[in-house]
mmCIF file of C-alpha atoms in Angstrom:
data_model
loop_
_atom_site.group_PDB
_atom_site.id
_atom_site.type_symbol
_atom_site.label_atom_id
_atom_site.label_comp_id
_atom_site.label_asym_id
_atom_site.label_seq_id
_atom_site.Cartn_x
_atom_site.Cartn_y
_atom_site.Cartn_z
ATOM 1 C CA MET A 1 46.641 -57.843 84.676
ATOM 2 C CA THR A 2 44.585 -54.649 83.274
ATOM 3 C CA ARG A 3 40.196 -54.624 83.058
ATOM 4 C CA VAL A 4 38.891 -52.074 80.695
ATOM 5 C CA THR A 5 35.186 -50.871 82.106
ATOM 6 C CA VAL A 6 32.894 -47.713 81.671
ATOM 7 C CA ASP A 7 32.796 -44.879 83.346
ATOM 8 C CA SER A 8 29.261 -45.336 84.360
ATOM 9 C CA ASN A 9 28.813 -42.204 86.858
ATOM 10 C CA THR A 10 29.263 -39.818 83.644
ATOM 11 C CA ILE A 11 26.978 -42.251 81.633
ATOM 12 C CA ARG A 12 24.837 -41.585 84.373
ATOM 13 C CA LYS A 13 25.116 -37.611 84.216
ATOM 14 C CA ARG A 14 24.483 -37.038 80.822
ATOM 15 C CA MET A 15 21.240 -38.834 81.023
ATOM 16 C CA ILE A 16 20.366 -36.408 83.217
ATOM 17 C CA ASP A 17 21.601 -33.756 81.329
ATOM 18 C CA LYS A 18 18.861 -35.181 79.129
ATOM 19 C CA ASN A 19 16.401 -35.779 81.231
ATOM 20 C CA ILE A 20 16.726 -39.521 80.381
ATOM 21 C CA THR A 21 14.945 -41.339 83.678
ATOM 22 C CA THR A 22 15.406 -44.516 82.896
ATOM 23 C CA VAL A 23 18.006 -47.152 81.067
ATOM 24 C CA THR A 24 14.450 -48.514 78.866
ATOM 25 C CA GLU A 25 14.334 -44.765 77.466
ATOM 26 C CA LEU A 26 17.436 -44.587 77.308
ATOM 27 C CA ALA A 27 17.576 -47.776 75.158
ATOM 28 C CA GLN A 28 14.945 -46.978 73.256
ATOM 29 C CA LEU A 29 16.331 -42.796 72.296
ATOM 30 C CA SER A 30 19.777 -44.621 71.719
ATOM 31 C CA GLY A 31 19.237 -47.428 69.724
ATOM 32 C CA VAL A 32 21.366 -49.284 71.708
ATOM 33 C CA SER A 33 19.389 -52.829 73.702
ATOM 34 C CA ARG A 34 19.111 -52.504 78.032
ATOM 35 C CA PRO A 35 21.143 -55.469 78.478
ATOM 36 C CA LYS A 36 24.026 -53.829 76.819
ATOM 37 C CA ILE A 37 23.306 -50.427 78.509
ATOM 38 C CA HIS A 38 23.291 -52.807 81.961
ATOM 39 C CA GLN A 39 26.523 -53.947 81.074
ATOM 40 C CA TYR A 40 28.425 -50.893 80.806
ATOM 41 C CA LEU A 41 26.643 -49.465 83.745
ATOM 42 C CA SER A 42 27.962 -52.816 85.703
ATOM 43 C CA GLY A 43 31.142 -52.851 84.622
ATOM 44 C CA LYS A 44 31.469 -55.095 81.262
ATOM 45 C CA THR A 45 34.283 -54.653 78.915
ATOM 46 C CA PRO A 46 32.709 -52.011 76.703
ATOM 47 C CA LEU A 47 34.155 -53.193 73.324
ATOM 48 C CA ALA A 48 30.999 -53.089 70.655
ATOM 49 C CA THR A 49 29.875 -51.519 68.265
ATOM 50 C CA THR A 50 26.916 -50.287 70.021
ATOM 51 C CA PHE A 51 29.115 -49.163 73.222
ATOM 52 C CA ILE A 52 29.989 -46.324 69.896
ATOM 53 C CA ARG A 53 26.473 -45.868 69.559
ATOM 54 C CA LEU A 54 25.630 -45.014 73.171
ATOM 55 C CA CYS A 55 28.532 -42.340 72.866
ATOM 56 C CA ASP A 56 27.421 -40.719 69.856
ATOM 57 C CA PHE A 57 23.951 -40.380 71.146
ATOM 58 C CA LEU A 58 25.046 -39.432 74.378
ATOM 59 C CA GLU A 59 27.370 -36.991 73.177
ATOM 60 C CA LEU A 60 30.550 -38.099 74.801
ATOM 61 C CA ASN A 61 33.649 -39.267 73.497
ATOM 62 C CA PRO A 62 34.648 -43.310 74.205
ATOM 63 C CA ASP A 63 37.728 -42.307 75.175
ATOM 64 C CA GLU A 64 36.777 -40.719 78.519
ATOM 65 C CA LEU A 65 34.671 -43.340 79.433
ATOM 66 C CA ILE A 66 36.842 -46.077 79.597
ATOM 67 C CA LEU A 67 38.746 -46.911 82.973
ATOM 68 C CA PHE A 68 41.729 -48.897 82.754
ATOM 69 C CA LYS A 69 41.966 -50.712 86.397
ATOM 70 C CA ASP A 70 44.783 -52.913 87.394
ATOM 71 C CA ILE A 71 43.837 -55.994 88.739
ATOM 72 C CA HIS A 72 46.193 -58.369 90.980
ATOM 73 C CA LEU A 73 45.041 -62.144 90.992
ATOM 74 C CA ASP A 74 46.580 -63.974 93.785
ATOM 75 C CA THR A 75 48.742 -67.160 91.953
ATOM 76 C CA THR A 76 46.743 -69.596 93.163
ATOM 77 C CA GLU A 77 44.038 -68.050 90.516
ATOM 78 C CA GLU A 78 46.905 -67.923 87.958
ATOM 79 C CA GLU A 79 47.247 -71.369 89.018
ATOM 80 C CA ASN A 80 44.253 -72.572 88.383
ATOM 81 C CA LYS A 81 43.891 -70.745 85.604
ATOM 82 C CA LYS A 82 46.610 -73.349 83.979
#
């Protein structure tokens, strides 16, 4: 299974480059809600139009922020899902 997440370090660095010090400020300037930004920074899946809006505002290519991580589930977890 592959998990899709966001490169939160790049977002944080761009915030610094733009002199944005808080998530609240980023939310106000970008038009993306604070909860959504927190989700992106904490590793939630970025598949939403708000993610694109945030990338546009920060002048970042969304393709460069998306990280793919392989997740290995043990067999008991797989059996419990059935």
